[in-house]
mmCIF file of the N, C-alpha and C atoms, coordinates in Angstrom:
data_MODEL
# 
_entry.id   MODEL 
# 
loop_
_atom_site.group_PDB 
_atom_site.id 
_atom_site.type_symbol 
_atom_site.label_atom_id 
_atom_site.label_alt_id 
_atom_site.label_comp_id 
_atom_site.label_asym_id 
_atom_site.label_entity_id 
_atom_site.label_seq_id 
_atom_site.pdbx_PDB_ins_code 
_atom_site.Cartn_x 
_atom_site.Cartn_y 
_atom_site.Cartn_z 
_atom_site.occupancy 
_atom_site.B_iso_or_equiv 
_atom_site.pdbx_formal_charge 
_atom_site.auth_seq_id 
_atom_site.auth_comp_id 
_atom_site.auth_asym_id 
_atom_site.auth_atom_id 
_atom_site.pdbx_PDB_model_num 
ATOM 1   N N  . MET A 1 1  ? -23.268 50.373 -126.060 1.00 0.00 ? 1  MET A N  1 
ATOM 2   C CA . MET A 1 1  ? -22.656 51.077 -127.176 1.00 0.00 ? 1  MET A CA 1 
ATOM 3   C C  . MET A 1 1  ? -23.543 50.905 -128.417 1.00 0.00 ? 1  MET A C  1 
ATOM 4   N N  . ALA A 1 2  ? -23.750 51.969 -129.160 1.00 0.00 ? 2  ALA A N  1 
ATOM 5   C CA . ALA A 1 2  ? -24.623 51.953 -130.336 1.00 0.00 ? 2  ALA A CA 1 
ATOM 6   C C  . ALA A 1 2  ? -23.902 51.289 -131.509 1.00 0.00 ? 2  ALA A C  1 
ATOM 7   N N  . PRO A 1 3  ? -24.644 50.609 -132.371 1.00 0.00 ? 3  PRO A N  1 
ATOM 8   C CA . PRO A 1 3  ? -24.019 50.001 -133.556 1.00 0.00 ? 3  PRO A CA 1 
ATOM 9   C C  . PRO A 1 3  ? -23.522 51.093 -134.498 1.00 0.00 ? 3  PRO A C  1 
ATOM 10  N N  . PRO A 1 4  ? -22.520 50.792 -135.309 1.00 0.00 ? 4  PRO A N  1 
ATOM 11  C CA . PRO A 1 4  ? -21.995 51.807 -136.233 1.00 0.00 ? 4  PRO A CA 1 
ATOM 12  C C  . PRO A 1 4  ? -23.026 52.166 -137.298 1.00 0.00 ? 4  PRO A C  1 
ATOM 13  N N  . SER A 1 5  ? -22.961 53.380 -137.751 1.00 0.00 ? 5  SER A N  1 
ATOM 14  C CA . SER A 1 5  ? -23.881 53.812 -138.808 1.00 0.00 ? 5  SER A CA 1 
ATOM 15  C C  . SER A 1 5  ? -23.401 53.261 -140.152 1.00 0.00 ? 5  SER A C  1 
ATOM 16  N N  . ALA A 1 6  ? -24.253 53.391 -141.151 1.00 0.00 ? 6  ALA A N  1 
ATOM 17  C CA . ALA A 1 6  ? -23.919 52.859 -142.473 1.00 0.00 ? 6  ALA A CA 1 
ATOM 18  C C  . ALA A 1 6  ? -22.698 53.558 -143.056 1.00 0.00 ? 6  ALA A C  1 
ATOM 19  N N  . ASP A 1 7  ? -22.517 54.837 -142.769 1.00 0.00 ? 7  ASP A N  1 
ATOM 20  C CA . ASP A 1 7  ? -21.361 55.558 -143.297 1.00 0.00 ? 7  ASP A CA 1 
ATOM 21  C C  . ASP A 1 7  ? -20.053 55.015 -142.733 1.00 0.00 ? 7  ASP A C  1 
ATOM 22  N N  . GLU A 1 8  ? -20.085 54.509 -141.531 1.00 0.00 ? 8  GLU A N  1 
ATOM 23  C CA . GLU A 1 8  ? -18.872 53.962 -140.935 1.00 0.00 ? 8  GLU A CA 1 
ATOM 24  C C  . GLU A 1 8  ? -18.579 52.555 -141.437 1.00 0.00 ? 8  GLU A C  1 
ATOM 25  N N  . VAL A 1 9  ? -19.598 51.839 -141.864 1.00 0.00 ? 9  VAL A N  1 
ATOM 26  C CA . VAL A 1 9  ? -19.425 50.445 -142.283 1.00 0.00 ? 9  VAL A CA 1 
ATOM 27  C C  . VAL A 1 9  ? -19.018 50.366 -143.746 1.00 0.00 ? 9  VAL A C  1 
ATOM 28  N N  . VAL A 1 10 ? -19.731 51.076 -144.624 1.00 0.00 ? 10 VAL A N  1 
ATOM 29  C CA . VAL A 1 10 ? -19.465 51.018 -146.058 1.00 0.00 ? 10 VAL A CA 1 
ATOM 30  C C  . VAL A 1 10 ? -18.289 51.926 -146.379 1.00 0.00 ? 10 VAL A C  1 
ATOM 31  N N  . PRO A 1 11 ? -17.268 51.404 -147.042 1.00 0.00 ? 11 PRO A N  1 
ATOM 32  C CA . PRO A 1 11 ? -16.144 52.274 -147.406 1.00 0.00 ? 11 PRO A CA 1 
ATOM 33  C C  . PRO A 1 11 ? -16.602 53.392 -148.339 1.00 0.00 ? 11 PRO A C  1 
ATOM 34  N N  . LEU A 1 12 ? -16.020 54.534 -148.203 1.00 0.00 ? 12 LEU A N  1 
ATOM 35  C CA . LEU A 1 12 ? -16.407 55.697 -148.999 1.00 0.00 ? 12 LEU A CA 1 
ATOM 36  C C  . LEU A 1 12 ? -16.164 55.452 -150.481 1.00 0.00 ? 12 LEU A C  1 
ATOM 37  N N  . VAL A 1 13 ? -15.065 54.778 -150.815 1.00 0.00 ? 13 VAL A N  1 
ATOM 38  C CA . VAL A 1 13 ? -14.753 54.535 -152.228 1.00 0.00 ? 13 VAL A CA 1 
ATOM 39  C C  . VAL A 1 13 ? -15.794 53.613 -152.839 1.00 0.00 ? 13 VAL A C  1 
ATOM 40  N N  . GLY A 1 14 ? -16.161 52.541 -152.123 1.00 0.00 ? 14 GLY A N  1 
ATOM 41  C CA . GLY A 1 14 ? -17.144 51.610 -152.654 1.00 0.00 ? 14 GLY A CA 1 
ATOM 42  C C  . GLY A 1 14 ? -18.518 52.226 -152.787 1.00 0.00 ? 14 GLY A C  1 
ATOM 43  N N  . LYS A 1 15 ? -18.861 53.100 -151.884 1.00 0.00 ? 15 LYS A N  1 
ATOM 44  C CA . LYS A 1 15 ? -20.190 53.709 -151.901 1.00 0.00 ? 15 LYS A CA 1 
ATOM 45  C C  . LYS A 1 15 ? -20.318 54.719 -153.034 1.00 0.00 ? 15 LYS A C  1 
ATOM 46  N N  . ASN A 1 16 ? -19.272 55.456 -153.304 1.00 0.00 ? 16 ASN A N  1 
ATOM 47  C CA . ASN A 1 16 ? -19.352 56.541 -154.291 1.00 0.00 ? 16 ASN A CA 1 
ATOM 48  C C  . ASN A 1 16 ? -18.567 56.240 -155.564 1.00 0.00 ? 16 ASN A C  1 
ATOM 49  N N  . ILE A 1 17 ? -18.353 54.964 -155.871 1.00 0.00 ? 17 ILE A N  1 
ATOM 50  C CA . ILE A 1 17 ? -17.507 54.666 -157.033 1.00 0.00 ? 17 ILE A CA 1 
ATOM 51  C C  . ILE A 1 17 ? -18.151 55.129 -158.337 1.00 0.00 ? 17 ILE A C  1 
ATOM 52  N N  . MET A 1 18 ? -19.468 55.056 -158.436 1.00 0.00 ? 18 MET A N  1 
ATOM 53  C CA . MET A 1 18 ? -20.126 55.479 -159.669 1.00 0.00 ? 18 MET A CA 1 
ATOM 54  C C  . MET A 1 18 ? -20.116 56.997 -159.827 1.00 0.00 ? 18 MET A C  1 
ATOM 55  N N  . PHE A 1 19 ? -19.926 57.704 -158.746 1.00 0.00 ? 19 PHE A N  1 
ATOM 56  C CA . PHE A 1 19 ? -19.930 59.161 -158.808 1.00 0.00 ? 19 PHE A CA 1 
ATOM 57  C C  . PHE A 1 19 ? -18.527 59.747 -158.765 1.00 0.00 ? 19 PHE A C  1 
ATOM 58  N N  . SER A 1 20 ? -17.510 58.894 -158.623 1.00 0.00 ? 20 SER A N  1 
ATOM 59  C CA . SER A 1 20 ? -16.150 59.401 -158.524 1.00 0.00 ? 20 SER A CA 1 
ATOM 60  C C  . SER A 1 20 ? -15.495 59.566 -159.889 1.00 0.00 ? 20 SER A C  1 
ATOM 61  N N  . HIS A 1 21 ? -16.127 59.060 -160.956 1.00 0.00 ? 21 HIS A N  1 
ATOM 62  C CA . HIS A 1 21 ? -15.595 59.200 -162.308 1.00 0.00 ? 21 HIS A CA 1 
ATOM 63  C C  . HIS A 1 21 ? -16.665 59.820 -163.192 1.00 0.00 ? 21 HIS A C  1 
ATOM 64  N N  . PRO A 1 22 ? -16.242 60.544 -164.229 1.00 0.00 ? 22 PRO A N  1 
ATOM 65  C CA . PRO A 1 22 ? -17.221 61.061 -165.194 1.00 0.00 ? 22 PRO A CA 1 
ATOM 66  C C  . PRO A 1 22 ? -17.904 59.913 -165.934 1.00 0.00 ? 22 PRO A C  1 
ATOM 67  N N  . ALA A 1 23 ? -19.071 60.167 -166.465 1.00 0.00 ? 23 ALA A N  1 
ATOM 68  C CA . ALA A 1 23 ? -19.848 59.120 -167.135 1.00 0.00 ? 23 ALA A CA 1 
ATOM 69  C C  . ALA A 1 23 ? -19.106 58.551 -168.335 1.00 0.00 ? 23 ALA A C  1 
ATOM 70  N N  . ASN A 1 24 ? -18.394 59.416 -169.083 1.00 0.00 ? 24 ASN A N  1 
ATOM 71  C CA . ASN A 1 24 ? -17.713 58.914 -170.273 1.00 0.00 ? 24 ASN A CA 1 
ATOM 72  C C  . ASN A 1 24 ? -16.565 57.969 -169.914 1.00 0.00 ? 24 ASN A C  1 
ATOM 73  N N  . VAL A 1 25 ? -15.939 58.149 -168.772 1.00 0.00 ? 25 VAL A N  1 
ATOM 74  C CA . VAL A 1 25 ? -14.872 57.242 -168.345 1.00 0.00 ? 25 VAL A CA 1 
ATOM 75  C C  . VAL A 1 25 ? -15.461 55.880 -168.002 1.00 0.00 ? 25 VAL A C  1 
ATOM 76  N N  . ILE A 1 26 ? -16.590 55.878 -167.317 1.00 0.00 ? 26 ILE A N  1 
ATOM 77  C CA . ILE A 1 26 ? -17.243 54.619 -166.960 1.00 0.00 ? 26 ILE A CA 1 
ATOM 78  C C  . ILE A 1 26 ? -17.725 53.906 -168.219 1.00 0.00 ? 26 ILE A C  1 
ATOM 79  N N  . GLN A 1 27 ? -18.314 54.645 -169.151 1.00 0.00 ? 27 GLN A N  1 
ATOM 80  C CA . GLN A 1 27 ? -18.772 54.045 -170.401 1.00 0.00 ? 27 GLN A CA 1 
ATOM 81  C C  . GLN A 1 27 ? -17.607 53.488 -171.196 1.00 0.00 ? 27 GLN A C  1 
ATOM 82  N N  . PHE A 1 28 ? -16.484 54.192 -171.207 1.00 0.00 ? 28 PHE A N  1 
ATOM 83  C CA . PHE A 1 28 ? -15.311 53.713 -171.923 1.00 0.00 ? 28 PHE A CA 1 
ATOM 84  C C  . PHE A 1 28 ? -14.819 52.394 -171.342 1.00 0.00 ? 28 PHE A C  1 
ATOM 85  N N  . HIS A 1 29 ? -14.755 52.300 -170.020 1.00 0.00 ? 29 HIS A N  1 
ATOM 86  C CA . HIS A 1 29 ? -14.271 51.071 -169.398 1.00 0.00 ? 29 HIS A CA 1 
ATOM 87  C C  . HIS A 1 29 ? -15.230 49.907 -169.632 1.00 0.00 ? 29 HIS A C  1 
ATOM 88  N N  . ILE A 1 30 ? -16.519 50.181 -169.579 1.00 0.00 ? 30 ILE A N  1 
ATOM 89  C CA . ILE A 1 30 ? -17.492 49.119 -169.860 1.00 0.00 ? 30 ILE A CA 1 
ATOM 90  C C  . ILE A 1 30 ? -17.351 48.645 -171.299 1.00 0.00 ? 30 ILE A C  1 
ATOM 91  N N  . ALA A 1 31 ? -17.253 49.581 -172.234 1.00 0.00 ? 31 ALA A N  1 
ATOM 92  C CA . ALA A 1 31 ? -17.100 49.215 -173.643 1.00 0.00 ? 31 ALA A CA 1 
ATOM 93  C C  . ALA A 1 31 ? -15.789 48.476 -173.878 1.00 0.00 ? 31 ALA A C  1 
ATOM 94  N N  . LEU A 1 32 ? -14.736 48.922 -173.232 1.00 0.00 ? 32 LEU A N  1 
ATOM 95  C CA . LEU A 1 32 ? -13.439 48.269 -173.397 1.00 0.00 ? 32 LEU A CA 1 
ATOM 96  C C  . LEU A 1 32 ? -13.489 46.819 -172.932 1.00 0.00 ? 32 LEU A C  1 
ATOM 97  N N  . TRP A 1 33 ? -14.039 46.583 -171.756 1.00 0.00 ? 33 TRP A N  1 
ATOM 98  C CA . TRP A 1 33 ? -14.100 45.213 -171.230 1.00 0.00 ? 33 TRP A CA 1 
ATOM 99  C C  . TRP A 1 33 ? -15.044 44.350 -172.056 1.00 0.00 ? 33 TRP A C  1 
ATOM 100 N N  . LEU A 1 34 ? -16.125 44.923 -172.561 1.00 0.00 ? 34 LEU A N  1 
ATOM 101 C CA . LEU A 1 34 ? -17.017 44.144 -173.424 1.00 0.00 ? 34 LEU A CA 1 
ATOM 102 C C  . LEU A 1 34 ? -16.329 43.761 -174.727 1.00 0.00 ? 34 LEU A C  1 
ATOM 103 N N  . LEU A 1 35 ? -15.608 44.701 -175.323 1.00 0.00 ? 35 LEU A N  1 
ATOM 104 C CA . LEU A 1 35 ? -14.887 44.393 -176.561 1.00 0.00 ? 35 LEU A CA 1 
ATOM 105 C C  . LEU A 1 35 ? -13.795 43.361 -176.326 1.00 0.00 ? 35 LEU A C  1 
ATOM 106 N N  . LEU A 1 36 ? -13.098 43.465 -175.212 1.00 0.00 ? 36 LEU A N  1 
ATOM 107 C CA . LEU A 1 36 ? -12.076 42.463 -174.897 1.00 0.00 ? 36 LEU A CA 1 
ATOM 108 C C  . LEU A 1 36 ? -12.700 41.084 -174.700 1.00 0.00 ? 36 LEU A C  1 
ATOM 109 N N  . ALA A 1 37 ? -13.841 41.032 -174.052 1.00 0.00 ? 37 ALA A N  1 
ATOM 110 C CA . ALA A 1 37 ? -14.517 39.748 -173.849 1.00 0.00 ? 37 ALA A CA 1 
ATOM 111 C C  . ALA A 1 37 ? -14.985 39.159 -175.179 1.00 0.00 ? 37 ALA A C  1 
ATOM 112 N N  . ILE A 1 38 ? -15.537 40.000 -176.042 1.00 0.00 ? 38 ILE A N  1 
ATOM 113 C CA . ILE A 1 38 ? -15.984 39.526 -177.355 1.00 0.00 ? 38 ILE A CA 1 
ATOM 114 C C  . ILE A 1 38 ? -14.800 39.046 -178.178 1.00 0.00 ? 38 ILE A C  1 
ATOM 115 N N  . ALA A 1 39 ? -13.692 39.774 -178.144 1.00 0.00 ? 39 ALA A N  1 
ATOM 116 C CA . ALA A 1 39 ? -12.498 39.363 -178.882 1.00 0.00 ? 39 ALA A CA 1 
ATOM 117 C C  . ALA A 1 39 ? -11.961 38.038 -178.353 1.00 0.00 ? 39 ALA A C  1 
ATOM 118 N N  . ALA A 1 40 ? -11.942 37.866 -177.050 1.00 0.00 ? 40 ALA A N  1 
ATOM 119 C CA . ALA A 1 40 ? -11.448 36.609 -176.472 1.00 0.00 ? 40 ALA A CA 1 
ATOM 120 C C  . ALA A 1 40 ? -12.346 35.442 -176.867 1.00 0.00 ? 40 ALA A C  1 
ATOM 121 N N  . ILE A 1 41 ? -13.658 35.655 -176.842 1.00 0.00 ? 41 ILE A N  1 
ATOM 122 C CA . ILE A 1 41 ? -14.587 34.594 -177.252 1.00 0.00 ? 41 ILE A CA 1 
ATOM 123 C C  . ILE A 1 41 ? -14.394 34.260 -178.720 1.00 0.00 ? 41 ILE A C  1 
ATOM 124 N N  . LEU A 1 42 ? -14.222 35.268 -179.561 1.00 0.00 ? 42 LEU A N  1 
ATOM 125 C CA . LEU A 1 42 ? -14.010 35.039 -180.989 1.00 0.00 ? 42 LEU A CA 1 
ATOM 126 C C  . LEU A 1 42 ? -12.715 34.282 -181.244 1.00 0.00 ? 42 LEU A C  1 
ATOM 127 N N  . ILE A 1 43 ? -11.651 34.657 -180.566 1.00 0.00 ? 43 ILE A N  1 
ATOM 128 C CA . ILE A 1 43 ? -10.365 33.976 -180.738 1.00 0.00 ? 43 ILE A CA 1 
ATOM 129 C C  . ILE A 1 43 ? -10.467 32.526 -180.276 1.00 0.00 ? 43 ILE A C  1 
ATOM 130 N N  . LEU A 1 44 ? -11.110 32.297 -179.136 1.00 0.00 ? 44 LEU A N  1 
ATOM 131 C CA . LEU A 1 44 ? -11.276 30.918 -178.663 1.00 0.00 ? 44 LEU A CA 1 
ATOM 132 C C  . LEU A 1 44 ? -12.129 30.101 -179.629 1.00 0.00 ? 44 LEU A C  1 
ATOM 133 N N  . PHE A 1 45 ? -13.196 30.692 -180.145 1.00 0.00 ? 45 PHE A N  1 
ATOM 134 C CA . PHE A 1 45 ? -14.030 29.978 -181.110 1.00 0.00 ? 45 PHE A CA 1 
ATOM 135 C C  . PHE A 1 45 ? -13.226 29.623 -182.359 1.00 0.00 ? 45 PHE A C  1 
ATOM 136 N N  . MET A 1 46 ? -12.464 30.580 -182.877 1.00 0.00 ? 46 MET A N  1 
ATOM 137 C CA . MET A 1 46 ? -11.664 30.309 -184.071 1.00 0.00 ? 46 MET A CA 1 
ATOM 138 C C  . MET A 1 46 ? -10.624 29.228 -183.807 1.00 0.00 ? 46 MET A C  1 
ATOM 139 N N  . TYR A 1 47 ? -10.010 29.247 -182.638 1.00 0.00 ? 47 TYR A N  1 
ATOM 140 C CA . TYR A 1 47 ? -8.996  28.252 -182.287 1.00 0.00 ? 47 TYR A CA 1 
ATOM 141 C C  . TYR A 1 47 ? -9.601  26.847 -182.238 1.00 0.00 ? 47 TYR A C  1 
ATOM 142 N N  . PHE A 1 48 ? -10.722 26.711 -181.528 1.00 0.00 ? 48 PHE A N  1 
ATOM 143 C CA . PHE A 1 48 ? -11.333 25.390 -181.416 1.00 0.00 ? 48 PHE A CA 1 
ATOM 144 C C  . PHE A 1 48 ? -11.972 24.952 -182.727 1.00 0.00 ? 48 PHE A C  1 
ATOM 145 N N  . PHE A 1 49 ? -12.486 25.895 -183.504 1.00 0.00 ? 49 PHE A N  1 
ATOM 146 C CA . PHE A 1 49 ? -13.042 25.554 -184.809 1.00 0.00 ? 49 PHE A CA 1 
ATOM 147 C C  . PHE A 1 49 ? -11.943 25.052 -185.734 1.00 0.00 ? 49 PHE A C  1 
ATOM 148 N N  . TYR A 1 50 ? -10.803 25.722 -185.742 1.00 0.00 ? 50 TYR A N  1 
ATOM 149 C CA . TYR A 1 50 ? -9.677  25.300 -186.573 1.00 0.00 ? 50 TYR A CA 1 
ATOM 150 C C  . TYR A 1 50 ? -9.179  23.928 -186.146 1.00 0.00 ? 50 TYR A C  1 
ATOM 151 N N  . ASN A 1 51 ? -9.070  23.699 -184.841 1.00 0.00 ? 51 ASN A N  1 
ATOM 152 C CA . ASN A 1 51 ? -8.566  22.420 -184.355 1.00 0.00 ? 51 ASN A CA 1 
ATOM 153 C C  . ASN A 1 51 ? -9.580  21.297 -184.494 1.00 0.00 ? 51 ASN A C  1 
ATOM 154 N N  . SER A 1 52 ? -10.834 21.614 -184.730 1.00 0.00 ? 52 SER A N  1 
ATOM 155 C CA . SER A 1 52 ? -11.830 20.559 -184.870 1.00 0.00 ? 52 SER A CA 1 
ATOM 156 C C  . SER A 1 52 ? -11.647 19.785 -186.167 1.00 0.00 ? 52 SER A C  1 
ATOM 157 N N  . PHE A 1 53 ? -10.958 20.361 -187.144 1.00 0.00 ? 53 PHE A N  1 
ATOM 158 C CA . PHE A 1 53 ? -10.744 19.654 -188.397 1.00 0.00 ? 53 PHE A CA 1 
ATOM 159 C C  . PHE A 1 53 ? -9.686  18.571 -188.256 1.00 0.00 ? 53 PHE A C  1 
ATOM 160 N N  . GLY A 1 54 ? -8.732  18.760 -187.391 1.00 0.00 ? 54 GLY A N  1 
ATOM 161 C CA . GLY A 1 54 ? -7.711  17.740 -187.166 1.00 0.00 ? 54 GLY A CA 1 
ATOM 162 C C  . GLY A 1 54 ? -6.746  17.645 -188.332 1.00 0.00 ? 54 GLY A C  1 
ATOM 163 N N  . ARG A 1 55 ? -5.546  17.297 -188.021 1.00 0.00 ? 55 ARG A N  1 
ATOM 164 C CA . ARG A 1 55 ? -4.527  17.197 -189.067 1.00 0.00 ? 55 ARG A CA 1 
ATOM 165 C C  . ARG A 1 55 ? -4.506  15.820 -189.713 1.00 0.00 ? 55 ARG A C  1 
ATOM 166 N N  . ASP A 1 56 ? -5.097  14.822 -189.083 1.00 0.00 ? 56 ASP A N  1 
ATOM 167 C CA . ASP A 1 56 ? -5.073  13.470 -189.634 1.00 0.00 ? 56 ASP A CA 1 
ATOM 168 C C  . ASP A 1 56 ? -6.462  13.033 -190.095 1.00 0.00 ? 56 ASP A C  1 
ATOM 169 N N  . ASP A 1 57 ? -7.185  13.937 -190.684 1.00 0.00 ? 57 ASP A N  1 
ATOM 170 C CA . ASP A 1 57 ? -8.525  13.641 -191.183 1.00 0.00 ? 57 ASP A CA 1 
ATOM 171 C C  . ASP A 1 57 ? -8.402  12.852 -192.484 1.00 0.00 ? 57 ASP A C  1 
ATOM 172 N N  . PRO A 1 58 ? -8.814  11.584 -192.521 1.00 0.00 ? 58 PRO A N  1 
ATOM 173 C CA . PRO A 1 58 ? -8.607  10.776 -193.734 1.00 0.00 ? 58 PRO A CA 1 
ATOM 174 C C  . PRO A 1 58 ? -9.420  11.270 -194.920 1.00 0.00 ? 58 PRO A C  1 
ATOM 175 N N  . ILE A 1 59 ? -10.623 11.795 -194.676 1.00 0.00 ? 59 ILE A N  1 
ATOM 176 C CA . ILE A 1 59 ? -11.437 12.275 -195.792 1.00 0.00 ? 59 ILE A CA 1 
ATOM 177 C C  . ILE A 1 59 ? -10.791 13.506 -196.411 1.00 0.00 ? 59 ILE A C  1 
ATOM 178 N N  . LEU A 1 60 ? -10.316 14.411 -195.567 1.00 0.00 ? 60 LEU A N  1 
ATOM 179 C CA . LEU A 1 60 ? -9.672  15.620 -196.073 1.00 0.00 ? 60 LEU A CA 1 
ATOM 180 C C  . LEU A 1 60 ? -8.431  15.266 -196.879 1.00 0.00 ? 60 LEU A C  1 
ATOM 181 N N  . TYR A 1 61 ? -7.605  14.356 -196.351 1.00 0.00 ? 61 TYR A N  1 
ATOM 182 C CA . TYR A 1 61 ? -6.380  13.996 -197.060 1.00 0.00 ? 61 TYR A CA 1 
ATOM 183 C C  . TYR A 1 61 ? -6.673  13.193 -198.314 1.00 0.00 ? 61 TYR A C  1 
ATOM 184 N N  . SER A 1 62 ? -7.725  12.401 -198.328 1.00 0.00 ? 62 SER A N  1 
ATOM 185 C CA . SER A 1 62 ? -8.052  11.667 -199.547 1.00 0.00 ? 62 SER A CA 1 
ATOM 186 C C  . SER A 1 62 ? -8.471  12.642 -200.643 1.00 0.00 ? 62 SER A C  1 
ATOM 187 N N  . GLN A 1 63 ? -9.180  13.692 -200.290 1.00 0.00 ? 63 GLN A N  1 
ATOM 188 C CA . GLN A 1 63 ? -9.561  14.681 -201.294 1.00 0.00 ? 63 GLN A CA 1 
ATOM 189 C C  . GLN A 1 63 ? -8.338  15.436 -201.796 1.00 0.00 ? 63 GLN A C  1 
ATOM 190 N N  . ILE A 1 64 ? -7.420  15.751 -200.895 1.00 0.00 ? 64 ILE A N  1 
ATOM 191 C CA . ILE A 1 64 ? -6.203  16.460 -201.302 1.00 0.00 ? 64 ILE A CA 1 
ATOM 192 C C  . ILE A 1 64 ? -5.365  15.575 -202.214 1.00 0.00 ? 64 ILE A C  1 
ATOM 193 N N  . ASN A 1 65 ? -5.245  14.294 -201.875 1.00 0.00 ? 65 ASN A N  1 
ATOM 194 C CA . ASN A 1 65 ? -4.438  13.382 -202.683 1.00 0.00 ? 65 ASN A CA 1 
ATOM 195 C C  . ASN A 1 65 ? -5.054  13.173 -204.053 1.00 0.00 ? 65 ASN A C  1 
ATOM 196 N N  . VAL A 1 66 ? -6.377  13.087 -204.136 1.00 0.00 ? 66 VAL A N  1 
ATOM 197 C CA . VAL A 1 66 ? -7.034  12.899 -205.425 1.00 0.00 ? 66 VAL A CA 1 
ATOM 198 C C  . VAL A 1 66 ? -6.803  14.113 -206.307 1.00 0.00 ? 66 VAL A C  1 
ATOM 199 N N  . THR A 1 67 ? -6.973  15.292 -205.773 1.00 0.00 ? 67 THR A N  1 
ATOM 200 C CA . THR A 1 67 ? -6.791  16.488 -206.597 1.00 0.00 ? 67 THR A CA 1 
ATOM 201 C C  . THR A 1 67 ? -5.335  16.666 -206.987 1.00 0.00 ? 67 THR A C  1 
ATOM 202 N N  . SER A 1 68 ? -4.406  16.315 -206.093 1.00 0.00 ? 68 SER A N  1 
ATOM 203 C CA . SER A 1 68 ? -2.989  16.473 -206.444 1.00 0.00 ? 68 SER A CA 1 
ATOM 204 C C  . SER A 1 68 ? -2.573  15.434 -207.473 1.00 0.00 ? 68 SER A C  1 
ATOM 205 N N  . GLN A 1 69 ? -3.156  14.235 -207.431 1.00 0.00 ? 69 GLN A N  1 
ATOM 206 C CA . GLN A 1 69 ? -2.815  13.214 -208.422 1.00 0.00 ? 69 GLN A CA 1 
ATOM 207 C C  . GLN A 1 69 ? -3.388  13.584 -209.777 1.00 0.00 ? 69 GLN A C  1 
ATOM 208 N N  . GLN A 1 70 ? -4.563  14.201 -209.779 1.00 0.00 ? 70 GLN A N  1 
ATOM 209 C CA . GLN A 1 70 ? -5.152  14.611 -211.047 1.00 0.00 ? 70 GLN A CA 1 
ATOM 210 C C  . GLN A 1 70 ? -4.335  15.725 -211.686 1.00 0.00 ? 70 GLN A C  1 
ATOM 211 N N  . LYS A 1 71 ? -3.769  16.596 -210.884 1.00 0.00 ? 71 LYS A N  1 
ATOM 212 C CA . LYS A 1 71 ? -2.960  17.679 -211.431 1.00 0.00 ? 71 LYS A CA 1 
ATOM 213 C C  . LYS A 1 71 ? -1.633  17.159 -211.961 1.00 0.00 ? 71 LYS A C  1 
ATOM 214 N N  . ASN A 1 72 ? -1.114  16.084 -211.355 1.00 0.00 ? 72 ASN A N  1 
ATOM 215 C CA . ASN A 1 72 ? 0.181   15.553 -211.772 1.00 0.00 ? 72 ASN A CA 1 
ATOM 216 C C  . ASN A 1 72 ? 0.091   14.771 -213.070 1.00 0.00 ? 72 ASN A C  1 
ATOM 217 N N  . LYS A 1 73 ? -1.094  14.321 -213.484 1.00 0.00 ? 73 LYS A N  1 
ATOM 218 C CA . LYS A 1 73 ? -1.229  13.511 -214.707 1.00 0.00 ? 73 LYS A CA 1 
ATOM 219 C C  . LYS A 1 73 ? -1.163  14.349 -215.951 1.00 0.00 ? 73 LYS A C  1 
# 
């Protein structure tokens, strides 16, 4: 028995996926996923950057206390 040809092995959808949609649809999806990835990276960076300061930073609180005491005098 002969081995199957490439057309029988590769699914038709997988083989022709780039030709089954118009170019603008493919470009839109690529741009959409890139923008979502950039937004997720930016949000994660902002989250970890904000949390890197910590709420119990003694230097930060000493500066806040000094300025608040100066305003109260």
